mmCIF file with all atom_site columns, C-alpha atoms in Angstrom:
data_model
loop_
_atom_site.group_PDB
_atom_site.id
_atom_site.type_symbol
_atom_site.label_atom_id
_atom_site.label_alt_id
_atom_site.label_comp_id
_atom_site.label_asym_id
_atom_site.label_entity_id
_atom_site.label_seq_id
_atom_site.pdbx_PDB_ins_code
_atom_site.Cartn_x
_atom_site.Cartn_y
_atom_site.Cartn_z
_atom_site.occupancy
_atom_site.B_iso_or_equiv
_atom_site.pdbx_formal_charge
_atom_site.auth_seq_id
_atom_site.auth_comp_id
_atom_site.auth_asym_id
_atom_site.auth_atom_id
_atom_site.pdbx_PDB_model_num
ATOM 1   C CA . MET A 1 1   ? 16.858 82.867  -88.388 1.00 61.00 ? 1   MET A CA 1
ATOM 2   C CA . LEU A 1 2   ? 17.383 80.405  -91.240 1.00 59.00 ? 2   LEU A CA 1
ATOM 3   C CA . LEU A 1 3   ? 20.804 79.569  -89.849 1.00 65.00 ? 3   LEU A CA 1
ATOM 4   C CA . CYS A 1 4   ? 19.310 78.918  -86.449 1.00 84.00 ? 4   CYS A CA 1
ATOM 5   C CA . GLU A 1 5   ? 16.653 76.695  -87.939 1.00 83.00 ? 5   GLU A CA 1
ATOM 6   C CA . SER A 1 6   ? 19.302 74.856  -89.929 1.00 87.00 ? 6   SER A CA 1
ATOM 7   C CA . GLU A 1 7   ? 21.446 74.377  -86.850 1.00 88.00 ? 7   GLU A CA 1
ATOM 8   C CA . LEU A 1 8   ? 18.400 73.369  -84.838 1.00 88.00 ? 8   LEU A CA 1
ATOM 9   C CA . LEU A 1 9   ? 17.475 70.856  -87.537 1.00 90.00 ? 9   LEU A CA 1
ATOM 10  C CA . LYS A 1 10  ? 21.032 69.500  -87.495 1.00 92.00 ? 10  LYS A CA 1
ATOM 11  C CA . ALA A 1 11  ? 20.902 69.259  -83.724 1.00 93.00 ? 11  ALA A CA 1
ATOM 12  C CA . VAL A 1 12  ? 17.549 67.424  -83.878 1.00 94.00 ? 12  VAL A CA 1
ATOM 13  C CA . HIS A 1 13  ? 18.937 65.032  -86.523 1.00 96.00 ? 13  HIS A CA 1
ATOM 14  C CA . ALA A 1 14  ? 22.070 64.492  -84.443 1.00 97.00 ? 14  ALA A CA 1
ATOM 15  C CA . GLU A 1 15  ? 19.963 63.761  -81.341 1.00 97.00 ? 15  GLU A CA 1
ATOM 16  C CA . ALA A 1 16  ? 17.732 61.431  -83.360 1.00 98.00 ? 16  ALA A CA 1
ATOM 17  C CA . GLU A 1 17  ? 20.836 59.628  -84.665 1.00 98.00 ? 17  GLU A CA 1
ATOM 18  C CA . ARG A 1 18  ? 22.244 59.398  -81.136 1.00 98.00 ? 18  ARG A CA 1
ATOM 19  C CA . ILE A 1 19  ? 18.949 57.939  -79.866 1.00 98.00 ? 19  ILE A CA 1
ATOM 20  C CA . ARG A 1 20  ? 18.778 55.556  -82.836 1.00 98.00 ? 20  ARG A CA 1
ATOM 21  C CA . GLN A 1 21  ? 22.339 54.409  -82.155 1.00 99.00 ? 21  GLN A CA 1
ATOM 22  C CA . GLN A 1 22  ? 21.535 53.988  -78.453 1.00 99.00 ? 22  GLN A CA 1
ATOM 23  C CA . VAL A 1 23  ? 18.493 51.860  -79.335 1.00 99.00 ? 23  VAL A CA 1
ATOM 24  C CA . ILE A 1 24  ? 20.636 49.741  -81.687 1.00 99.00 ? 24  ILE A CA 1
ATOM 25  C CA . ASN A 1 25  ? 23.270 49.324  -78.968 1.00 99.00 ? 25  ASN A CA 1
ATOM 26  C CA . ASP A 1 26  ? 20.612 48.441  -76.385 1.00 99.00 ? 26  ASP A CA 1
ATOM 27  C CA . CYS A 1 27  ? 19.072 45.899  -78.776 1.00 99.00 ? 27  CYS A CA 1
ATOM 28  C CA . GLU A 1 28  ? 22.481 44.348  -79.485 1.00 99.00 ? 28  GLU A CA 1
ATOM 29  C CA . LEU A 1 29  ? 23.171 44.152  -75.758 1.00 99.00 ? 29  LEU A CA 1
ATOM 30  C CA . MET A 1 30  ? 19.780 42.498  -75.098 1.00 99.00 ? 30  MET A CA 1
ATOM 31  C CA . LYS A 1 31  ? 20.374 40.098  -78.004 1.00 99.00 ? 31  LYS A CA 1
ATOM 32  C CA . LYS A 1 32  ? 23.788 39.170  -76.630 1.00 99.00 ? 32  LYS A CA 1
ATOM 33  C CA . GLN A 1 33  ? 22.337 38.671  -73.127 1.00 99.00 ? 33  GLN A CA 1
ATOM 34  C CA . ALA A 1 34  ? 19.510 36.533  -74.538 1.00 99.00 ? 34  ALA A CA 1
ATOM 35  C CA . GLN A 1 35  ? 22.036 34.389  -76.445 1.00 99.00 ? 35  GLN A CA 1
ATOM 36  C CA . GLU A 1 36  ? 24.095 33.946  -73.266 1.00 99.00 ? 36  GLU A CA 1
ATOM 37  C CA . ASP A 1 37  ? 20.943 33.002  -71.343 1.00 99.00 ? 37  ASP A CA 1
ATOM 38  C CA . VAL A 1 38  ? 20.008 30.497  -74.048 1.00 99.00 ? 38  VAL A CA 1
ATOM 39  C CA . GLU A 1 39  ? 23.489 28.972  -73.884 1.00 99.00 ? 39  GLU A CA 1
ATOM 40  C CA . ILE A 1 40  ? 23.277 28.666  -70.094 1.00 99.00 ? 40  ILE A CA 1
ATOM 41  C CA . ILE A 1 41  ? 19.832 27.045  -70.328 1.00 99.00 ? 41  ILE A CA 1
ATOM 42  C CA . ARG A 1 42  ? 21.069 24.675  -73.056 1.00 99.00 ? 42  ARG A CA 1
ATOM 43  C CA . ALA A 1 43  ? 24.158 23.713  -71.034 1.00 99.00 ? 43  ALA A CA 1
ATOM 44  C CA . ASN A 1 44  ? 21.995 23.098  -67.956 1.00 99.00 ? 44  ASN A CA 1
ATOM 45  C CA . ALA A 1 45  ? 19.601 20.965  -70.008 1.00 99.00 ? 45  ALA A CA 1
ATOM 46  C CA . VAL A 1 46  ? 22.494 18.911  -71.411 1.00 99.00 ? 46  VAL A CA 1
ATOM 47  C CA . ASN A 1 47  ? 23.951 18.433  -67.924 1.00 99.00 ? 47  ASN A CA 1
ATOM 48  C CA . GLU A 1 48  ? 20.558 17.413  -66.564 1.00 99.00 ? 48  GLU A CA 1
ATOM 49  C CA . ALA A 1 49  ? 20.054 14.975  -69.455 1.00 99.00 ? 49  ALA A CA 1
ATOM 50  C CA . ILE A 1 50  ? 23.477 13.447  -68.787 1.00 99.00 ? 50  ILE A CA 1
ATOM 51  C CA . THR A 1 51  ? 22.676 13.119  -65.080 1.00 99.00 ? 51  THR A CA 1
ATOM 52  C CA . ILE A 1 52  ? 19.323 11.489  -65.841 1.00 99.00 ? 52  ILE A CA 1
ATOM 53  C CA . ARG A 1 53  ? 20.934 9.115   -68.363 1.00 99.00 ? 53  ARG A CA 1
ATOM 54  C CA . GLU A 1 54  ? 23.674 8.150   -65.891 1.00 99.00 ? 54  GLU A CA 1
ATOM 55  C CA . GLY A 1 55  ? 21.039 7.520   -63.212 1.00 99.00 ? 55  GLY A CA 1
ATOM 56  C CA . ALA A 1 56  ? 18.954 5.418   -65.591 1.00 99.00 ? 56  ALA A CA 1
ATOM 57  C CA . ASP A 1 57  ? 22.018 3.430   -66.665 1.00 99.00 ? 57  ASP A CA 1
ATOM 58  C CA . LYS A 1 58  ? 23.008 2.849   -63.033 1.00 99.00 ? 58  LYS A CA 1
ATOM 59  C CA . TYR A 1 59  ? 19.466 1.736   -62.173 1.00 99.00 ? 59  TYR A CA 1
ATOM 60  C CA . ALA A 1 60  ? 19.364 -0.624  -65.166 1.00 99.00 ? 60  ALA A CA 1
ATOM 61  C CA . GLU A 1 61  ? 22.746 -2.092  -64.203 1.00 99.00 ? 61  GLU A CA 1
ATOM 62  C CA . THR A 1 62  ? 21.562 -2.607  -60.612 1.00 99.00 ? 62  THR A CA 1
ATOM 63  C CA . VAL A 1 63  ? 18.358 -4.312  -61.764 1.00 99.00 ? 63  VAL A CA 1
ATOM 64  C CA . LEU A 1 64  ? 20.234 -6.509  -64.255 1.00 98.00 ? 64  LEU A CA 1
ATOM 65  C CA . SER A 1 65  ? 22.830 -7.473  -61.635 1.00 98.00 ? 65  SER A CA 1
ATOM 66  C CA . SER A 1 66  ? 20.101 -8.384  -59.173 1.00 98.00 ? 66  SER A CA 1
ATOM 67  C CA . LEU A 1 67  ? 18.278 -10.368 -61.845 1.00 98.00 ? 67  LEU A CA 1
ATOM 68  C CA . ASP A 1 68  ? 21.504 -12.170 -62.774 1.00 98.00 ? 68  ASP A CA 1
ATOM 69  C CA . LYS A 1 69  ? 22.089 -13.065 -59.110 1.00 98.00 ? 69  LYS A CA 1
ATOM 70  C CA . ASP A 1 70  ? 18.516 -14.308 -58.701 1.00 98.00 ? 70  ASP A CA 1
ATOM 71  C CA . LEU A 1 71  ? 18.703 -16.353 -61.907 1.00 98.00 ? 71  LEU A CA 1
ATOM 72  C CA . THR A 1 72  ? 22.024 -17.876 -60.829 1.00 98.00 ? 72  THR A CA 1
ATOM 73  C CA . GLU A 1 73  ? 20.465 -18.898 -57.504 1.00 98.00 ? 73  GLU A CA 1
ATOM 74  C CA . LEU A 1 74  ? 17.413 -20.325 -59.278 1.00 98.00 ? 74  LEU A CA 1
ATOM 75  C CA . HIS A 1 75  ? 19.639 -22.207 -61.716 1.00 98.00 ? 75  HIS A CA 1
ATOM 76  C CA . GLY A 1 76  ? 21.464 -23.763 -58.746 1.00 97.00 ? 76  GLY A CA 1
ATOM 77  C CA . ILE A 1 77  ? 18.139 -24.768 -57.195 1.00 97.00 ? 77  ILE A CA 1
ATOM 78  C CA . VAL A 1 78  ? 17.029 -26.348 -60.489 1.00 97.00 ? 78  VAL A CA 1
ATOM 79  C CA . ARG A 1 79  ? 20.343 -28.254 -60.821 1.00 97.00 ? 79  ARG A CA 1
ATOM 80  C CA . ASN A 1 80  ? 20.052 -29.504 -57.232 1.00 97.00 ? 80  ASN A CA 1
ATOM 81  C CA . GLY A 1 81  ? 16.457 -30.569 -57.905 1.00 95.00 ? 81  GLY A CA 1
ATOM 82  C CA . GLN A 1 82  ? 17.530 -32.444 -61.031 1.00 96.00 ? 82  GLN A CA 1
ATOM 83  C CA . LYS A 1 83  ? 20.338 -34.186 -59.123 1.00 95.00 ? 83  LYS A CA 1
ATOM 84  C CA . HIS A 1 84  ? 17.924 -35.090 -56.339 1.00 94.00 ? 84  HIS A CA 1
ATOM 85  C CA . LEU A 1 85  ? 15.399 -36.498 -58.837 1.00 92.00 ? 85  LEU A CA 1
ATOM 86  C CA . SER A 1 86  ? 18.144 -38.497 -60.568 1.00 91.00 ? 86  SER A CA 1
ATOM 87  C CA . LYS A 1 87  ? 19.222 -39.964 -57.225 1.00 90.00 ? 87  LYS A CA 1
ATOM 88  C CA . ILE A 1 88  ? 15.621 -40.786 -56.251 1.00 90.00 ? 88  ILE A CA 1
ATOM 89  C CA . LYS A 1 89  ? 15.080 -42.355 -59.671 1.00 86.00 ? 89  LYS A CA 1
ATOM 90  C CA . ALA A 1 90  ? 18.274 -44.418 -59.405 1.00 82.00 ? 90  ALA A CA 1
ATOM 91  C CA . ASP A 1 91  ? 17.423 -45.475 -55.845 1.00 79.00 ? 91  ASP A CA 1
ATOM 92  C CA . SER A 1 92  ? 13.870 -46.330 -56.888 1.00 82.00 ? 92  SER A CA 1
ATOM 93  C CA . ILE A 1 93  ? 15.060 -48.388 -59.874 1.00 81.00 ? 93  ILE A CA 1
ATOM 94  C CA . ALA A 1 94  ? 17.584 -50.163 -57.657 1.00 74.00 ? 94  ALA A CA 1
ATOM 95  C CA . ALA A 1 95  ? 14.871 -50.890 -55.074 1.00 74.00 ? 95  ALA A CA 1
ATOM 96  C CA . MET A 1 96  ? 12.479 -52.141 -57.751 1.00 79.00 ? 96  MET A CA 1
ATOM 97  C CA . THR A 1 97  ? 15.184 -54.315 -59.310 1.00 78.00 ? 97  THR A CA 1
ATOM 98  C CA . SER A 1 98  ? 16.046 -55.728 -55.899 1.00 73.00 ? 98  SER A CA 1
ATOM 99  C CA . GLN A 1 99  ? 12.369 -56.356 -55.132 1.00 72.00 ? 99  GLN A CA 1
ATOM 100 C CA . LYS A 1 100 ? 11.901 -58.000 -58.537 1.00 64.00 ? 100 LYS A CA 1
ATOM 101 C CA . ALA A 1 101 ? 14.906 -60.235 -57.924 1.00 63.00 ? 101 ALA A CA 1
ATOM 102 C CA . LYS A 1 102 ? 13.567 -61.198 -54.487 1.00 63.00 ? 102 LYS A CA 1
ATOM 103 C CA . THR A 1 103 ? 10.145 -61.896 -55.958 1.00 69.00 ? 103 THR A CA 1
ATOM 104 C CA . GLN A 1 104 ? 11.639 -64.018 -58.744 1.00 64.00 ? 104 GLN A CA 1
ATOM 105 C CA . PHE A 1 105 ? 13.814 -65.866 -56.236 1.00 56.00 ? 105 PHE A CA 1
ATOM 106 C CA . SER A 1 106 ? 10.818 -66.463 -53.965 1.00 65.00 ? 106 SER A CA 1
ATOM 107 C CA . SER A 1 107 ? 8.789  -67.619 -56.946 1.00 66.00 ? 107 SER A CA 1
ATOM 108 C CA . GLN A 1 108 ? 11.542 -69.997 -58.080 1.00 62.00 ? 108 GLN A CA 1
ATOM 109 C CA . LEU A 1 109 ? 11.931 -71.291 -54.538 1.00 58.00 ? 109 LEU A CA 1
ATOM 110 C CA . ALA A 1 110 ? 8.198  -71.900 -54.297 1.00 60.00 ? 110 ALA A CA 1
ATOM 111 C CA . ASN A 1 111 ? 8.236  -73.659 -57.682 1.00 62.00 ? 111 ASN A CA 1
ATOM 112 C CA . THR A 1 112 ? 11.169 -75.773 -56.571 1.00 64.00 ? 112 THR A CA 1
ATOM 113 C CA . LYS A 1 113 ? 9.362  -76.759 -53.352 1.00 59.00 ? 113 LYS A CA 1
ATOM 114 C CA . LEU A 1 114 ? 6.223  -77.604 -55.298 1.00 60.00 ? 114 LEU A CA 1
ATOM 115 C CA . ALA A 1 115 ? 8.191  -79.649 -57.772 1.00 62.00 ? 115 ALA A CA 1
ATOM 116 C CA . ALA A 1 116 ? 9.940  -81.483 -54.952 1.00 61.00 ? 116 ALA A CA 1
ATOM 117 C CA . LYS A 1 117 ? 6.642  -82.589 -53.362 1.00 58.00 ? 117 LYS A CA 1
#
């Protein structure tokens, strides 16, 4: 009977060891699967971040290009306005100078006529 108990005890210990080893193996397998899942999630997050960054960069480039185009157009409008004002100013000065000369001539002519009388 002692031999049977000893063998039974060995068998129980062996079964306990087998179960313990199975639990360890199952835990290792779950750990490995969790690490693989984490890596997949991390890779997806990196890819999504890259996609978002590329989209943001593209949007910024589009906005800056549009702004550059608008500013170039506005700069042309300002230059044309300045040229137009310069021409108006030159024409106005020329007209005033001409009017002044006519007025002076008329004044001299009137003075000459008065002096002749």
